[in-house]
GROMACS .gro file of C-alpha atoms in nm:
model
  247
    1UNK     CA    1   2.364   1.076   4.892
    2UNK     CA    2   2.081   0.923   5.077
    3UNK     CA    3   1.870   0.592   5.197
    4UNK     CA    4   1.511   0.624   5.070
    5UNK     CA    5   1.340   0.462   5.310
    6UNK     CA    6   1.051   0.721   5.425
    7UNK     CA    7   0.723   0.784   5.279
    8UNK     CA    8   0.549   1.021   5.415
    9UNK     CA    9   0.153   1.017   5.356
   10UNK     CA   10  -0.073   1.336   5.238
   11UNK     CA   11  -0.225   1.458   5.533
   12UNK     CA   12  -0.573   1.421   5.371
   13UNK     CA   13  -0.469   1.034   5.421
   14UNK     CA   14  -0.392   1.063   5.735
   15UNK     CA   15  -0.649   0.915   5.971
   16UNK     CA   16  -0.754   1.082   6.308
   17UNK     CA   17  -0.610   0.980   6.617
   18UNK     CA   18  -0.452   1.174   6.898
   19UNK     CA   19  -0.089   1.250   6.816
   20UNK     CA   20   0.170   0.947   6.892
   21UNK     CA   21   0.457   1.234   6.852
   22UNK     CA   22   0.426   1.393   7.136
   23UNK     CA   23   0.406   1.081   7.329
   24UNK     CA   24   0.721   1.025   7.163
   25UNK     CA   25   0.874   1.335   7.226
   26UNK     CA   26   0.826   1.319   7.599
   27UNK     CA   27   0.985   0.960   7.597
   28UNK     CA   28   0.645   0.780   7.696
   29UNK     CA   29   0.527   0.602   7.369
   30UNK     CA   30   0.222   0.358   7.441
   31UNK     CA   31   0.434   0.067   7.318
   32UNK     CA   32   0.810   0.002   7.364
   33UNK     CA   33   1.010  -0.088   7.066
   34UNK     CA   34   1.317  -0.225   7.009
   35UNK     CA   35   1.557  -0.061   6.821
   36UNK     CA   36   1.738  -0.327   6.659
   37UNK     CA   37   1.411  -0.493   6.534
   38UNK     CA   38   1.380  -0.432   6.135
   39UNK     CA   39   1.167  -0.184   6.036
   40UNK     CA   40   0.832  -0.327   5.864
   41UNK     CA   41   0.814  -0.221   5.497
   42UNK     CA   42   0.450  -0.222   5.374
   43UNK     CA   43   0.131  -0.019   5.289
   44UNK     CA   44   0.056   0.006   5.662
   45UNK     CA   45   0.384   0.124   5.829
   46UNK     CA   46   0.433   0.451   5.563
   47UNK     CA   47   0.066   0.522   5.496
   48UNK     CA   48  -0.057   0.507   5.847
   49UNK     CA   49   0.236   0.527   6.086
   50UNK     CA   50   0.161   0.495   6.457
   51UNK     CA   51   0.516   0.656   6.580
   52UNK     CA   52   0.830   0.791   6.484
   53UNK     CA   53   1.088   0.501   6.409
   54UNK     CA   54   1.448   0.453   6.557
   55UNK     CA   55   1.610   0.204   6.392
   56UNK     CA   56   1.999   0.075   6.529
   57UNK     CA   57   2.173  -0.177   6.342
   58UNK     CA   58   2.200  -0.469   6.557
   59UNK     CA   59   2.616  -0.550   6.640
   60UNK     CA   60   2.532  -0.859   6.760
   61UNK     CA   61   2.522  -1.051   6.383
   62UNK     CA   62   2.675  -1.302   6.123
   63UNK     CA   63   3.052  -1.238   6.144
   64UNK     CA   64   3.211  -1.020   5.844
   65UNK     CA   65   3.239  -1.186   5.493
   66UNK     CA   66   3.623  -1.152   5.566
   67UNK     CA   67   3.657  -1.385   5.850
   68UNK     CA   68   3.542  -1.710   5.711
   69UNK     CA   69   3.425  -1.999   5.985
   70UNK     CA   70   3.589  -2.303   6.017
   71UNK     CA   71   3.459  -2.584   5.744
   72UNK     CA   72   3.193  -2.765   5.932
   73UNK     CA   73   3.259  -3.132   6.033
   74UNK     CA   74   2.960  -3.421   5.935
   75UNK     CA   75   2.839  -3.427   6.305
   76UNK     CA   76   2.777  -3.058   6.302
   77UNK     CA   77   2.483  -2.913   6.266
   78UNK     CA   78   2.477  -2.546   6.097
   79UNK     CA   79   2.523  -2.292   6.292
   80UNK     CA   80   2.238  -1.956   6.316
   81UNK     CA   81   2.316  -1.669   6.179
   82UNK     CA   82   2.123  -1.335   6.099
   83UNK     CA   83   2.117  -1.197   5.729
   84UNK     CA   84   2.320  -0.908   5.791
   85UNK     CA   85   2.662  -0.953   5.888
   86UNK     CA   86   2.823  -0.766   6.181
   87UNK     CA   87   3.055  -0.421   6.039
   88UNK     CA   88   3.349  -0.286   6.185
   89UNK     CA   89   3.274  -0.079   6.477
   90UNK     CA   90   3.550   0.141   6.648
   91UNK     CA   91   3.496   0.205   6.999
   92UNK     CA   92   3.374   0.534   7.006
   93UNK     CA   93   3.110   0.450   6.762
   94UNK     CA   94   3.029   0.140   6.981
   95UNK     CA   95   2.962   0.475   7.259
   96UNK     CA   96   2.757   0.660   7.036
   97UNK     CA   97   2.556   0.315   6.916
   98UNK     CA   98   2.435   0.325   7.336
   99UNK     CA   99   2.368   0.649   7.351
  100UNK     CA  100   2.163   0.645   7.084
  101UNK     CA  101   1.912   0.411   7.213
  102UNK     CA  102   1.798   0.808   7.404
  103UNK     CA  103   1.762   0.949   7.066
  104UNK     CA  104   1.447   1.143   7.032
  105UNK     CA  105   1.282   1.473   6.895
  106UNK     CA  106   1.231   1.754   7.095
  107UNK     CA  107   0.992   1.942   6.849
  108UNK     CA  108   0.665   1.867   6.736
  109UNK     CA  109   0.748   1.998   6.403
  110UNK     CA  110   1.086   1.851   6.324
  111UNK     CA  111   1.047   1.917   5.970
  112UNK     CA  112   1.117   2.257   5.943
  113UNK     CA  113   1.304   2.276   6.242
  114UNK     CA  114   1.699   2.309   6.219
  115UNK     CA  115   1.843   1.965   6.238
  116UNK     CA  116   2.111   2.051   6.579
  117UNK     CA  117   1.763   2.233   6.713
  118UNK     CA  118   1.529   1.937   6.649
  119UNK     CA  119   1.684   1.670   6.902
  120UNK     CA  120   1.789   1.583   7.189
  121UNK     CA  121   2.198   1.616   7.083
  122UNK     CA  122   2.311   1.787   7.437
  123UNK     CA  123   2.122   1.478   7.650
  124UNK     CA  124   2.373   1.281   7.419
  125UNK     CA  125   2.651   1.158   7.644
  126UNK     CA  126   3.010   0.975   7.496
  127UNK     CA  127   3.317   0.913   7.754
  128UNK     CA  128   3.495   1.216   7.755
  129UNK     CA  129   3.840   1.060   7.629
  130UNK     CA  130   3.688   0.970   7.340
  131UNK     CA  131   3.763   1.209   7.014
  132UNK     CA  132   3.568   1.113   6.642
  133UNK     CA  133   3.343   1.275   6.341
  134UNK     CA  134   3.028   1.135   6.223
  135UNK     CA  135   2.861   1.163   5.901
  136UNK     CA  136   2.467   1.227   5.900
  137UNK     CA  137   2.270   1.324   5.626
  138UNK     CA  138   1.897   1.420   5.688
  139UNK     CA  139   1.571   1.384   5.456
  140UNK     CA  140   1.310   1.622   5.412
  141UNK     CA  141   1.016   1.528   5.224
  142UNK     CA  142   0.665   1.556   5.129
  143UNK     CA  143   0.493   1.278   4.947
  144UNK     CA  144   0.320   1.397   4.626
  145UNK     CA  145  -0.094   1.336   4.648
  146UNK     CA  146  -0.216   0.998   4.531
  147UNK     CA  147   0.151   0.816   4.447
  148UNK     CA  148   0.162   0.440   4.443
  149UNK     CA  149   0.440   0.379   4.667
  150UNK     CA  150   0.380  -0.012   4.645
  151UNK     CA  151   0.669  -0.093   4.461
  152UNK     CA  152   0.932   0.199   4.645
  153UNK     CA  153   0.816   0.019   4.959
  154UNK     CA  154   0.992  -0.299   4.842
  155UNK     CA  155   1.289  -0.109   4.705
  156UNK     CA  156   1.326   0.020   5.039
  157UNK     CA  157   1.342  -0.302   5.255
  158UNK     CA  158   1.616  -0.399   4.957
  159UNK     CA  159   1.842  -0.089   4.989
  160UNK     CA  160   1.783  -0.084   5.366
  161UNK     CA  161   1.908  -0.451   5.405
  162UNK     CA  162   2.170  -0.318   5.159
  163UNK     CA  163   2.319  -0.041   5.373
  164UNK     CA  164   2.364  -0.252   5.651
  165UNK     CA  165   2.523  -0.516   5.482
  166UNK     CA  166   2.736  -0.283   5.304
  167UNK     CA  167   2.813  -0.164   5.702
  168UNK     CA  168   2.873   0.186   5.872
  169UNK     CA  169   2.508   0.236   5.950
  170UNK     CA  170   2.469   0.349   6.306
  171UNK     CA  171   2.140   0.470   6.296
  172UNK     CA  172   1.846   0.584   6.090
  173UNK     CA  173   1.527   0.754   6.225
  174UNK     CA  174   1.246   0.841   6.061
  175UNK     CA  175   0.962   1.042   6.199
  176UNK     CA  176   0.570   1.159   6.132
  177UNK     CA  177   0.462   1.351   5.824
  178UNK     CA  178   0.312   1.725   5.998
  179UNK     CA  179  -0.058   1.671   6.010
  180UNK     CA  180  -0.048   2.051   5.770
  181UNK     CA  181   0.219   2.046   5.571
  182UNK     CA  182   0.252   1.694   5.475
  183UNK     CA  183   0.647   1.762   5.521
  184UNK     CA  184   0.855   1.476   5.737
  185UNK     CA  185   1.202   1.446   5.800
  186UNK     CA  186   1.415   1.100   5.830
  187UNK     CA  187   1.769   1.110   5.931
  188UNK     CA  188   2.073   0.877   5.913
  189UNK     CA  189   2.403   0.875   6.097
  190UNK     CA  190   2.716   0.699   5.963
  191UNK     CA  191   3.028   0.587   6.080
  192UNK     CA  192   3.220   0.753   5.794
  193UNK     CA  193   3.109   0.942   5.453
  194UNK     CA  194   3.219   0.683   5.262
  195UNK     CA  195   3.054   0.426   5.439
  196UNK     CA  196   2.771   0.663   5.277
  197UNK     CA  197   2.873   0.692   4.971
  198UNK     CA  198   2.942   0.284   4.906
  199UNK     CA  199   2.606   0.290   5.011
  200UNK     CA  200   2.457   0.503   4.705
  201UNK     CA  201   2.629   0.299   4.518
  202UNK     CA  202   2.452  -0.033   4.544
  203UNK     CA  203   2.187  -0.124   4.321
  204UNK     CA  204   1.891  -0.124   4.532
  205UNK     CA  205   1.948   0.211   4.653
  206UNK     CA  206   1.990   0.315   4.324
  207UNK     CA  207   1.718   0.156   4.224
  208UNK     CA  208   1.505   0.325   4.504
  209UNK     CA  209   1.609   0.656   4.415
  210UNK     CA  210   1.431   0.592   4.081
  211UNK     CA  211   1.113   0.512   4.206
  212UNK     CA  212   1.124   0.836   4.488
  213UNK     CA  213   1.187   1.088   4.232
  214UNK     CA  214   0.845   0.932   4.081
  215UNK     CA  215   0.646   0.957   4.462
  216UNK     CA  216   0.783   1.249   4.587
  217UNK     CA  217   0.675   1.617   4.553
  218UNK     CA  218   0.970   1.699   4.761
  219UNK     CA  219   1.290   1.573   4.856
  220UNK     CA  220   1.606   1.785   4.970
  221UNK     CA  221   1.914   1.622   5.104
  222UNK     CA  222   2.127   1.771   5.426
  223UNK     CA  223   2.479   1.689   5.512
  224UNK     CA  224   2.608   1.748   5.856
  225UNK     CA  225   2.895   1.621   6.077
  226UNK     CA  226   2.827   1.499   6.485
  227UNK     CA  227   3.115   1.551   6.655
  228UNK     CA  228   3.307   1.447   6.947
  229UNK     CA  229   3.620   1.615   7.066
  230UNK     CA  230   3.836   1.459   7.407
  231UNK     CA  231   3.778   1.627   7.680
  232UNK     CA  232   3.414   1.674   7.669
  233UNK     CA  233   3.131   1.439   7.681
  234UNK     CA  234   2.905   1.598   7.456
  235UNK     CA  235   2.855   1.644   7.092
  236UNK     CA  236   2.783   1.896   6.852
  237UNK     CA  237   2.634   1.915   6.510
  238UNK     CA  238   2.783   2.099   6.260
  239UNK     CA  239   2.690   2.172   5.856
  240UNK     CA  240   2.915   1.959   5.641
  241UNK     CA  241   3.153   2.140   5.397
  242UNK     CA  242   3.396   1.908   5.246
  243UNK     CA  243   3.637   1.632   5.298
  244UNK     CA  244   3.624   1.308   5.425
  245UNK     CA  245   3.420   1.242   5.726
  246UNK     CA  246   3.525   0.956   6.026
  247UNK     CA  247   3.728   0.632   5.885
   0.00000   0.00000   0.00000
């Protein structure tokens, strides 16, 4: 199960700059981002990226397809509305949506780092009543020499928009290919596994998957589940075995 959206570039694409990573790993990145701005999908934001990305859904959206709006009258005018529409969001996942705006790698080389060893999870603080399970899955990958990603790059704005229409997407982060290796790691955390797996499902993931099997020279898939238990106000990160994950 997975969102596709990374590319990594071959380090002998790479150009030379001094290292925006560990500007970003001591929380002082040249430019301020918002997180609920939509990643930019092109040639220039995968082949040459400037910074690790944090990407949380907006909540403030278009209200669900469910709840329809009352017909408009001839003196109104339309009302504005994003293209995604706003999910379901319990509270504690409302809680882990702000904390996560302090998300952030503590490792250079995230990669090949353990995923409950390569952030900042114990700076991660919920309200201690507060009990649920998270599903994440994480993407390691190195980009194979040479691959035209043009067309994966516009599968992957579709099956991003995709996810968080199909809703459950709290966050997705995606970092620096290692300046050796070529290997980078993106990560996604969901509000349940099967908001995950109704995600795989829709075409334009689907259709993504396709194209990274052809731009890829690898590509493993990790499963884990971020937990919160009452009492305490951290959380933990666990390997996933089986069964359902959150609701």
């Amino acid at each position: 199960m997975s969102l596709t959206f990374t590319h990594p570039p071959h380090p002998s694409e790479r150009l030379q700059r001094s290292s925006p990573l560990t500007l970003a790993i001591h929380g002082t990145e040249e430019t301020a981002k918002d997180p609920h701005a939509f990643p930019t999908f092109d040639d220039q934001s995968f082949m040459i990226p400037q910074s690790p990305v944090l990407y949380l859904p907006p909540l403030l959206s278009s209200l669900p397809e469910r709840l329809q709006l009352p017909p408009l009258t001839s003196s109104d005018s339309p009302p504005l509305v994003t293209e995604t529409r706003l999910p379901d969001i319990d509270p504690a996942s409302l809680s882990l949506h702000k904390a996560l705006h302090h998300f952030r790698p503590i490792v250079s080389n995230y990669a090949a780092t353990p995923y409950k060893e390569a952030f900042n999870w114990s700076n991660l603080r919920l309200p201690k009543d507060e009990e649920r399970e998270w599903y994440c899955v994480v993407f390691r990958s190195k980009r194979t020499p040479g691959s035209d990603g043009g067309s994966l790059y516009d599968a992957d704005k579709k099956a991003h928009d995709e996810a968080i229409r199909n809703g459950g997407l709290i966050l997705y982060w995606y970092g620096i290919p290692n300046q050796e290796t070529g290997m980078n790691l993106a990560t996604c955390i969901w509000q349940s596994r099967r908001h995950a797996i109704a995600a795989n499902s829709r075409p334009h993931h689907i259709q993504a998957m396709k194209l990274a099997a052809q731009s890829y020279e690898i590509y493993h898939l990790e499963r884990y589940i971020l937990r919160k238990v009452a009492g305490e106000g951290g959380v933990t990160i666990q390997p996933y075995q089986s069964g359902e994950v959150g609701w």
